[in-house]
Short mmCIF file of C-alpha atoms in Angstrom, two decimals:
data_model
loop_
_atom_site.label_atom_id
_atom_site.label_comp_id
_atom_site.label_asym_id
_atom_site.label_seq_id
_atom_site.Cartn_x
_atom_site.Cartn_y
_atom_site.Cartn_z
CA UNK H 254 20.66 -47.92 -28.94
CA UNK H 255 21.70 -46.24 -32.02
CA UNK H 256 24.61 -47.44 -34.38
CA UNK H 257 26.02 -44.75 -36.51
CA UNK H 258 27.46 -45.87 -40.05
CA UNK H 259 30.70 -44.67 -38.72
CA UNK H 260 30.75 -46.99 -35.90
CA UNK H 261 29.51 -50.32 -38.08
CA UNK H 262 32.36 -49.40 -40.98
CA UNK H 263 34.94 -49.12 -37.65
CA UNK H 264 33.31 -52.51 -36.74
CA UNK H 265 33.83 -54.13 -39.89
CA UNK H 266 37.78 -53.23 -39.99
CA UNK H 267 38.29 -54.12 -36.75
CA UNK H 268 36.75 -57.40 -35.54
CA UNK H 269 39.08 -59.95 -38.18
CA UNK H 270 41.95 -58.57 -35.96
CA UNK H 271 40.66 -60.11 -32.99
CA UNK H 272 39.80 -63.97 -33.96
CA UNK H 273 38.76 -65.42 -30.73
CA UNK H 274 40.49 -69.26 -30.52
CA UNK H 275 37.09 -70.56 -30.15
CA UNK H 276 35.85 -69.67 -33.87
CA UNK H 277 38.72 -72.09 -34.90
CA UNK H 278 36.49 -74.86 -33.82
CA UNK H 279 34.53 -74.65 -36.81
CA UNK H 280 36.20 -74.46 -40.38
CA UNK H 281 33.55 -72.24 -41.77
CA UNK H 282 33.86 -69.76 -39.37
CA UNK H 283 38.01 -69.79 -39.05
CA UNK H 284 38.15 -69.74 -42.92
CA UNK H 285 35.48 -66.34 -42.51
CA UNK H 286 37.83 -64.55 -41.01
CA UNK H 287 40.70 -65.48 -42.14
CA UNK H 288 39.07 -63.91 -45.98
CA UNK H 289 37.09 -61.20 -43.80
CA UNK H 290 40.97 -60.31 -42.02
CA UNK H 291 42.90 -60.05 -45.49
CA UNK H 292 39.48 -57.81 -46.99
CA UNK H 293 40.29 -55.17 -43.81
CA UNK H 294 43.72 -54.96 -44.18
CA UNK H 295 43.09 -53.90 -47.67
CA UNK H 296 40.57 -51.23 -46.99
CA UNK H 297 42.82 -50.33 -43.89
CA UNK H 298 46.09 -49.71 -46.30
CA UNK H 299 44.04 -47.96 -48.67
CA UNK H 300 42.61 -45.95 -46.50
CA UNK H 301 45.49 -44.59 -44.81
CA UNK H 302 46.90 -43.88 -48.06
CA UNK H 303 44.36 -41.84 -49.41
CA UNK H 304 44.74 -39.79 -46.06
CA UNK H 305 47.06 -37.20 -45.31
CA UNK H 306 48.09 -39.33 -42.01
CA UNK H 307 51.40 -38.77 -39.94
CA UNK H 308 51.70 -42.34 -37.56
CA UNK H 309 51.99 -41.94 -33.62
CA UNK H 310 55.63 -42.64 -32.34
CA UNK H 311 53.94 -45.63 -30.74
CA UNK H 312 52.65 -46.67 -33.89
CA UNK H 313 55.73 -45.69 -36.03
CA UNK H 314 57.42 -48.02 -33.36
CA UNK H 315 55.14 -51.31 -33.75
CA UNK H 316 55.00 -50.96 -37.16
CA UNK H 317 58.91 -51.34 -37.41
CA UNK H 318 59.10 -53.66 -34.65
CA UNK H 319 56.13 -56.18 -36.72
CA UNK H 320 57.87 -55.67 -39.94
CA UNK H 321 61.44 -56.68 -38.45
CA UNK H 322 59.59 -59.79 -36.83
CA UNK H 323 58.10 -60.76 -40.19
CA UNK H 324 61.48 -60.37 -42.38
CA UNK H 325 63.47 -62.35 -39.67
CA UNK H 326 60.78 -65.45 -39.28
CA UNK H 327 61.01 -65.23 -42.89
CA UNK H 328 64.75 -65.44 -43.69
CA UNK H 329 64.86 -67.66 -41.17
CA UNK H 330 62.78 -70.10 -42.87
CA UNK H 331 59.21 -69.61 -40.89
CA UNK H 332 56.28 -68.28 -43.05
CA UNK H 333 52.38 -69.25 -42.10
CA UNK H 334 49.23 -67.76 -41.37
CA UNK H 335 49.63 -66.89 -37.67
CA UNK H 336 52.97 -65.34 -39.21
CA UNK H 337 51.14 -62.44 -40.96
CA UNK H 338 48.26 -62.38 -38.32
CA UNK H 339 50.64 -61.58 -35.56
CA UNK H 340 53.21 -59.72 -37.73
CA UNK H 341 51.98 -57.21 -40.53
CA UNK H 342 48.22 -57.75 -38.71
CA UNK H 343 49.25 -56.16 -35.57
CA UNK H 344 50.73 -53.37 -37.33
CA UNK H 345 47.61 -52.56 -39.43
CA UNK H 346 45.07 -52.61 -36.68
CA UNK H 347 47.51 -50.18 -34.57
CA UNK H 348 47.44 -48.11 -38.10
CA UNK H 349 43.62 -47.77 -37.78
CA UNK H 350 43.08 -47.05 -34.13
CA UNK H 351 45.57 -44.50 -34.05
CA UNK H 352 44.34 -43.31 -37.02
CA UNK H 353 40.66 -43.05 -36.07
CA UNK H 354 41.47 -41.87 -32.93
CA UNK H 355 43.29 -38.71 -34.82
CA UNK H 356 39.83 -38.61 -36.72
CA UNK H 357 37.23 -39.21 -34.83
CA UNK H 358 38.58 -40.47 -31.07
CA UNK H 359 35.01 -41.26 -29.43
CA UNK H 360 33.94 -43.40 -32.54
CA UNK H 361 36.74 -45.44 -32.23
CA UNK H 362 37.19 -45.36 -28.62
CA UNK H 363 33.29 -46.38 -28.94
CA UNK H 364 33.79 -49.32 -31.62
CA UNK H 365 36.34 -50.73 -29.15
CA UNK H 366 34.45 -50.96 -26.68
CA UNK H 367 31.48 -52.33 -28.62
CA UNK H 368 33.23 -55.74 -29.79
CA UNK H 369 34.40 -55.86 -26.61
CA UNK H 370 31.39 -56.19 -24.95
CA UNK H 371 29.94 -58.34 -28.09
CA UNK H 372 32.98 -61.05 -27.41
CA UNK H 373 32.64 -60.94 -23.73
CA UNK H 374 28.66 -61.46 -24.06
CA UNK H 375 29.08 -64.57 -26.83
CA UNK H 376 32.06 -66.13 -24.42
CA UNK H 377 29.25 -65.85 -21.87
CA UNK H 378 26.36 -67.19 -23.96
CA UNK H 379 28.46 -69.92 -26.39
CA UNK H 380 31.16 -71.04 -24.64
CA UNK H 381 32.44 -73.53 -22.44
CA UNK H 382 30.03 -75.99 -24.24
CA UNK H 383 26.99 -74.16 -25.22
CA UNK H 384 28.08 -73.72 -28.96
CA UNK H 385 31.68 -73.44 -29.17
CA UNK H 386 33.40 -76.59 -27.31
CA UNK H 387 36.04 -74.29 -25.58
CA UNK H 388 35.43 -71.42 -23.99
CA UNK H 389 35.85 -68.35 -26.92
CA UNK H 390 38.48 -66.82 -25.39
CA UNK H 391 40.47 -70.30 -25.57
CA UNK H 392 42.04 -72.32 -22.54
CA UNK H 393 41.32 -70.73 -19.05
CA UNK H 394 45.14 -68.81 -19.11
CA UNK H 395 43.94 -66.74 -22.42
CA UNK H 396 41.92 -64.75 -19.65
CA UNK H 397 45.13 -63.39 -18.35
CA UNK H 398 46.20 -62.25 -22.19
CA UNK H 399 42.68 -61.06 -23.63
CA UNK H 400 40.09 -60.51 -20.46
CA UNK H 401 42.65 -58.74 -18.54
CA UNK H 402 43.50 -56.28 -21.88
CA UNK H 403 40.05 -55.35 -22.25
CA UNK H 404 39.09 -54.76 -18.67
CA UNK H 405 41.53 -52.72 -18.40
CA UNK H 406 40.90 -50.93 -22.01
CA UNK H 407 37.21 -50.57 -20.92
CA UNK H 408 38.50 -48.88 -17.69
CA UNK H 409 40.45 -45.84 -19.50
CA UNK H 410 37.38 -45.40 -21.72
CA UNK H 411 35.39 -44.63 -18.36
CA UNK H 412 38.64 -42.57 -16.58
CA UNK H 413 38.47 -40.46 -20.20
CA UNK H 414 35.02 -39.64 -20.80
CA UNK H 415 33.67 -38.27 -17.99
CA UNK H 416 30.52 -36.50 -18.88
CA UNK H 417 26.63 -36.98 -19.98
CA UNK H 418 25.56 -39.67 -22.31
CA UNK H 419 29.37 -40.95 -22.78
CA UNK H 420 30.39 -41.40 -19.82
CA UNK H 421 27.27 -43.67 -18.89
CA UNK H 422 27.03 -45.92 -21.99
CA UNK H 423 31.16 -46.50 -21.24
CA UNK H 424 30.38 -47.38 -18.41
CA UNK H 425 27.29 -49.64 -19.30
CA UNK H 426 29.85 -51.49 -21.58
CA UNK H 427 32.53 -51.39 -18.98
CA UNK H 428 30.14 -52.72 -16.46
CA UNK H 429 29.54 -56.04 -18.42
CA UNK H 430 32.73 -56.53 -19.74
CA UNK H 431 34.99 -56.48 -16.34
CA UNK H 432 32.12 -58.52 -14.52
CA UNK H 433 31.42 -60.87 -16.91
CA UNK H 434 35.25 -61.67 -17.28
CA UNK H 435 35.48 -61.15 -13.35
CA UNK H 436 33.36 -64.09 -12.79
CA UNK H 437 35.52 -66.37 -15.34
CA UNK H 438 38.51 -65.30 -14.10
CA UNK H 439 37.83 -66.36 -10.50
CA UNK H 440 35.77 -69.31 -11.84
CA UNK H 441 38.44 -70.76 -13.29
CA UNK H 442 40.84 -69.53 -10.52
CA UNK H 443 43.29 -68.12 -12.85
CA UNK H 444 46.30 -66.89 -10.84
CA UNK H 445 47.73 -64.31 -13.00
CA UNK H 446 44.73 -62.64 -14.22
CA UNK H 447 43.88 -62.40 -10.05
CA UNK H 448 47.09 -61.42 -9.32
CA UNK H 449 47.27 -58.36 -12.09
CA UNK H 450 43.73 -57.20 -11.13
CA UNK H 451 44.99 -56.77 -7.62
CA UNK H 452 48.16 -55.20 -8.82
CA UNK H 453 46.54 -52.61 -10.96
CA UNK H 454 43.85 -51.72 -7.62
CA UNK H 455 46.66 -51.15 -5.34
CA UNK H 456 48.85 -48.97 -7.85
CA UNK H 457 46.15 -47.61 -9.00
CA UNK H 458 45.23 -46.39 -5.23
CA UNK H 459 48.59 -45.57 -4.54
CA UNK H 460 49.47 -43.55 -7.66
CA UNK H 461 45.90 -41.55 -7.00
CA UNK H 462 46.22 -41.05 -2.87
CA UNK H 463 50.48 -40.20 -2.67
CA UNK H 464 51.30 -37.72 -5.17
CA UNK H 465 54.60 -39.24 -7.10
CA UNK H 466 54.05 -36.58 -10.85
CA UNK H 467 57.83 -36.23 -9.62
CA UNK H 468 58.78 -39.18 -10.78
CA UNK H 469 58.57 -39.66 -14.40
CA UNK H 470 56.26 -42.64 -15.65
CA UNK H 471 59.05 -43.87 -17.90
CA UNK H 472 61.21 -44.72 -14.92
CA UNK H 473 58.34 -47.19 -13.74
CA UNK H 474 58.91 -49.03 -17.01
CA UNK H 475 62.40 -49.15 -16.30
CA UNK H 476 62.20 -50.42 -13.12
CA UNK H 477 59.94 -52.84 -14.23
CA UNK H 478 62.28 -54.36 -16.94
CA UNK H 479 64.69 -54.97 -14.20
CA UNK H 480 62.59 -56.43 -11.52
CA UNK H 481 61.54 -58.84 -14.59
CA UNK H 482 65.04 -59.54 -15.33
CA UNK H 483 66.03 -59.76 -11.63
CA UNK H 484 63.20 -62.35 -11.17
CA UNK H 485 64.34 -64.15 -14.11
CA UNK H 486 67.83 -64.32 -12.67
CA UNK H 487 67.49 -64.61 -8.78
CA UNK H 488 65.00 -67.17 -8.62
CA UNK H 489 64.93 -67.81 -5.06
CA UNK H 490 63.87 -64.36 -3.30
CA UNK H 491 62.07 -65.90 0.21
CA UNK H 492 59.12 -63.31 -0.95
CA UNK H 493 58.93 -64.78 -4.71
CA UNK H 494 58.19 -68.30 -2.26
CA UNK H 495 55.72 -66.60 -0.34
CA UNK H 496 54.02 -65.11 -2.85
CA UNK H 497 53.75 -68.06 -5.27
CA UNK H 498 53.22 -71.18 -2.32
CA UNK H 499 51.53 -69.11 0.66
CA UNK H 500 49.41 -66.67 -1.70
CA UNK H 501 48.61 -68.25 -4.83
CA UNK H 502 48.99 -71.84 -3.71
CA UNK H 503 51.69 -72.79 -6.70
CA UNK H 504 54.77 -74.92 -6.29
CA UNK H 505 57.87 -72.49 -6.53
CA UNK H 506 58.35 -74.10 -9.63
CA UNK H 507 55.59 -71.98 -10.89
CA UNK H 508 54.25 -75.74 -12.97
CA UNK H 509 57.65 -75.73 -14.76
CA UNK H 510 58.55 -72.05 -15.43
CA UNK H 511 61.96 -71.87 -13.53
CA UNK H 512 62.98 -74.49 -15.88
CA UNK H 513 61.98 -73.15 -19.27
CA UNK H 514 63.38 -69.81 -17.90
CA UNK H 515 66.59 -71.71 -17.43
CA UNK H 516 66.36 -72.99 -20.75
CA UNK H 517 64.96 -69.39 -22.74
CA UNK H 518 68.07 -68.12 -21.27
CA UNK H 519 70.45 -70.48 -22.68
CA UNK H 520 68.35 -70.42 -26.06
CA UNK H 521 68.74 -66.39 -26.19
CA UNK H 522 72.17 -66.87 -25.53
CA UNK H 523 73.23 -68.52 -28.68
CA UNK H 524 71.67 -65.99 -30.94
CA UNK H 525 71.34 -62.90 -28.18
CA UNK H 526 71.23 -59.66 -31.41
CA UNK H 527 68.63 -61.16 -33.45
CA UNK H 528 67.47 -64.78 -32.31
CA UNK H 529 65.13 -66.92 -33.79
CA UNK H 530 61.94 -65.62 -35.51
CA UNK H 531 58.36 -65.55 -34.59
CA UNK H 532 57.38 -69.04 -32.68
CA UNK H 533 60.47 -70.36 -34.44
CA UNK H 534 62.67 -71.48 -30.94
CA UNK H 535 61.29 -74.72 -28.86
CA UNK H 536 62.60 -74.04 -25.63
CA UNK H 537 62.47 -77.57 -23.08
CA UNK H 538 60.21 -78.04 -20.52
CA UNK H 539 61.86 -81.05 -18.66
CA UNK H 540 59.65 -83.35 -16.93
CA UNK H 541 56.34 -81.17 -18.09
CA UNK H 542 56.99 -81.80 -21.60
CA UNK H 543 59.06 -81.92 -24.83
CA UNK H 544 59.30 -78.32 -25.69
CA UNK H 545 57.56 -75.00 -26.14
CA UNK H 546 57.83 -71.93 -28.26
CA UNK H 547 56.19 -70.25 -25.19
CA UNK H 548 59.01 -68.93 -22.52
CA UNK H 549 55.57 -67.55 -20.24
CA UNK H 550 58.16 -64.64 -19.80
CA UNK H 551 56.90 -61.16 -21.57
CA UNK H 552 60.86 -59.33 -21.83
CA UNK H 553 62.11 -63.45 -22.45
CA UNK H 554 60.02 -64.22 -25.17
CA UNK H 555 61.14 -61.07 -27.10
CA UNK H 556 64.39 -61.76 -26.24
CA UNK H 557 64.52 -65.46 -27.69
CA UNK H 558 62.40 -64.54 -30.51
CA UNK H 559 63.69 -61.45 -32.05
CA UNK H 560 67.11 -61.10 -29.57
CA UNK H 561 68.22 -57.53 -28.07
CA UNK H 562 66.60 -55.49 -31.26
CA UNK H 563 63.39 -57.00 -30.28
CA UNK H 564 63.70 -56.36 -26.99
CA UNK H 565 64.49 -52.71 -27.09
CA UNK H 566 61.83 -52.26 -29.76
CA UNK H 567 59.58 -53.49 -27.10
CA UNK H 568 60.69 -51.48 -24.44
CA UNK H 569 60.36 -48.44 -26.24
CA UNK H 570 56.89 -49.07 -27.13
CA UNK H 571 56.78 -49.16 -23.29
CA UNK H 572 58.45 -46.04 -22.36
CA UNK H 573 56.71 -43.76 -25.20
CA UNK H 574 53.26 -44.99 -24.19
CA UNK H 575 53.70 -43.34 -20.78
CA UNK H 576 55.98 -40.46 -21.78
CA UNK H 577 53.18 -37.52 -21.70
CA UNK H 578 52.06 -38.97 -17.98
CA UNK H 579 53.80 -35.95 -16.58
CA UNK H 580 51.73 -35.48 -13.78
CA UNK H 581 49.33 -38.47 -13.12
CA UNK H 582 48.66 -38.27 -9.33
CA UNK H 583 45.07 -37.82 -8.66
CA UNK H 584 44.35 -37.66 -11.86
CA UNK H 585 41.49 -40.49 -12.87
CA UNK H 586 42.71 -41.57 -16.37
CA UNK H 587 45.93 -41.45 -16.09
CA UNK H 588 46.00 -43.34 -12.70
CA UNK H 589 44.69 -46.00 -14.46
CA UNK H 590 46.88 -46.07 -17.32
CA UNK H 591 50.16 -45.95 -15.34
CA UNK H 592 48.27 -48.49 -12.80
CA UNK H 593 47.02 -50.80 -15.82
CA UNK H 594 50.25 -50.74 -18.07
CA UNK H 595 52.38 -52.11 -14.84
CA UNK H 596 50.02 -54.72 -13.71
CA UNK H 597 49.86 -55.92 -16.91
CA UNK H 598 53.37 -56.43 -17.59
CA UNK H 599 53.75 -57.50 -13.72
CA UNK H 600 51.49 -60.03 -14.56
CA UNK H 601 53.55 -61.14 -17.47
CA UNK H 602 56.45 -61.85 -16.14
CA UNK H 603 55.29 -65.23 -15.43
CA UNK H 604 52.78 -65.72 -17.81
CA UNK H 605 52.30 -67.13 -21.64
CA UNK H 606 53.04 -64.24 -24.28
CA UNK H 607 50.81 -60.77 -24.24
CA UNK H 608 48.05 -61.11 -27.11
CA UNK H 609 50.04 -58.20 -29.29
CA UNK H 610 46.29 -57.09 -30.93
CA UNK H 611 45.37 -56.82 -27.12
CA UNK H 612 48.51 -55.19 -25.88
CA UNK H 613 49.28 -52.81 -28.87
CA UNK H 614 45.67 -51.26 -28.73
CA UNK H 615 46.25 -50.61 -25.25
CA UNK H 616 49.64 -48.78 -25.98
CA UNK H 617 47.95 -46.37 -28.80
CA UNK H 618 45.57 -45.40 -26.68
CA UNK H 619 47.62 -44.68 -23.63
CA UNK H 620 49.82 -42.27 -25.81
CA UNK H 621 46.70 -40.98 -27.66
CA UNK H 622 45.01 -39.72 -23.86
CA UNK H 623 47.85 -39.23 -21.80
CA UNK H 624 48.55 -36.38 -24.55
CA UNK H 625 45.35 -35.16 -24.76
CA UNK H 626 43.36 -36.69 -22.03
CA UNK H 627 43.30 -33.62 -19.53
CA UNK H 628 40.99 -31.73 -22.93
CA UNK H 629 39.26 -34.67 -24.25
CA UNK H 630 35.00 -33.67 -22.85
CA UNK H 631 35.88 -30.25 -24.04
CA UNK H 632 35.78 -31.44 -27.56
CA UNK H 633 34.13 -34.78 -27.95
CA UNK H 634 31.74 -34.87 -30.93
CA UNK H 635 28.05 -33.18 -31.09
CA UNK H 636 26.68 -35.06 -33.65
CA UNK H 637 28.29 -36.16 -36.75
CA UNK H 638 31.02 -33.61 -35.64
CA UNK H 639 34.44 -35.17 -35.81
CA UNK H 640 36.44 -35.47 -31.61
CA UNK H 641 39.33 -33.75 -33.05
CA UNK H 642 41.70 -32.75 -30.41
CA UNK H 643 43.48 -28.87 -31.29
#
């Protein structure tokens, strides 16, 4: 297979944003990319300096949600590493997908799917005790908040391009990234990454058999901030119990998540406009544990951490994603962006925080092809030819 220059440079910038938890086993490696992270988000600023670049509203969006989240951790006394990673970082790798994709869409869309299937082949080869003492992706629920993101990535990449040599080597890639992470997933019986898959099938069925383009996308994202809320709230729906003891075999407790709900909700509600900073509230965990800066609440844990700002910030990253799906029945990619956004966040309603690297990729591109998905064989690159949608 050839590797264009373009496509090892995209490499280059791209891969310090995703540290896998397993290369912080070794110091050498951890330290690597840590130096390796700060060198791309140099040549990523500079870049998009030097360019005569106008944001997406998506990323325009993240980048003032990340910066808000930085300034508050900071003034409220919080400043590390993982600060800047999760912060400025996620902000500067949004800046160079949706800049790329502007550029040169199929390189990008191709480098994406390229590390991909590199991390999903090394979790497979040097994990779980082979090399790496952990499995790469990290503890068997990061498959919910970094498989899941990809497989479903890998899946609009296969829904967009469509035709000739691109659609089969997306689909190579896609091939061995869902089944590898298939296999872990039900391996390690993780609930909520089995539960979203099957969420994003069905919708994904539904939304491409019963033709609701009526319906604006946005008002799925509404209504799924309120069932979130509503679950958060009204614990004890007879179907919630069904679900979690008869389906998925979990106490109703969901191992402790009714009571840090409890707790998140009382924690947001002594600082509801701003809250607390990045990681900087420990919510209680009763009987399970001391505390937790994890609410396993998506919409909770930006409510605690960054109050009702955050939360709308979020939200509208959300709505703008899907606001060009203006008619997505029967159609492939769109389907599956609708299908994929909601499972996702369905998923996450019970589940440790969204992997923002993960989740904000996924959010660029949905904007980026539900605005020009319907065109984007007709102009895909011949060549060194830049995939420059007019």
């Amino acid at each position: 297979m050839k590797i264009s220059k373009k496509l090892l440079i995209n490499l280059f910038l791209l891969i310090p944003f995703f540290k896998l938890p397993g290369f912080s086993e070794y110091r050498v490696i951890s330290s690597l990319f840590d130096m390796w992270f700060v060198l791309s988000c140099v040549c990523i600023v500079l870049k998009v300096a030097c360019y005569r670049y106008r944001p997406s509203v998506v990323t325009t969006i993240v980048i003032v949600r990340e910066a808000y989240m930085f300034l508050l951790t900071v003034y409220k006394g919080g400043f590390s590493p993982p600060l800047i990673r999760n912060t400025l970082g996620a902000a500067i790798v949004c800046l160079l997908v949706d800049y790329q994709l502007n550029k040169n869409a199929k390189s990008m869309c191709r480098t994406i799917a390229l590390m991909f299937t590199i991390y999903t082949v090394l979790n497979l080869l040097a994990g779980n005790g082979m090399v790496f003492n952990t499995y790469l992706f990290g503890q068997r629920t990061n498959f919910t908040i970094i498989s899941f993101p990809m497989m479903l990535i890998m899946v609009i990449f296969v829904a967009a391009y469509t035709k000739g040599q691109d659609r089969r080597r997306f689909q190579r890639y896609a091939s061995l990234v869902i089944l590898i992470n298939s296999f872990f997933i039900l391996k390690e019986s993780v609930s909520t990454a089995i539960l979203g898959m099957v969420i994003f099938l069905v919708l994904y069925a539904v939304f491409y058999r019963i033709k609701f383009d009526k319906i604006p996308a946005t008002v799925y994202v509404i209504i799924l901030v309120i069932y979130n809320f509503a679950i958060v709230f009204l614990q004890n729906f007879d179907y919630m119990k069904f679900i979690f003891e008869n389906l998925l075999g979990e106490s109703m407790t969901m191992t402790g998540r009714l009571v840090i709900w409890n707790n998140a909700i009382l924690t947001f509600l002594q600082k509801p406009l701003f809250g607390y900073g990045y990681a900087m509230a420990n919510v209680s965990r009763g009987q399970y544990a001391t505390s937790t800066s994890y609410v396993h609440n998506d919409f909770l844990q930006h409510c605690v951490e960054g109050g009702i700002v955050d939360l709308a910030l979020f939200v509208l990253i959300l709505v703008f994603a899907v606001r060009f799906f203006k008619k997505y029945s029967s159609s492939k990619l769109k389907c599956a962006m609708l299908a994929g956004i909601l499972g996702l966040e369905i998923t996450m309603v019970s589940e440790v925080p969204s992997s923002l690297n993960y989740f904000f990729v996924l959010m660029v591109l949905s904007e980026y092809f539900s605005w020009h998905g319907d065109h984007i064989d007709k102009y895909i690159e011949k060549g060194d030819q830049k995939c420059q949608i007019e």
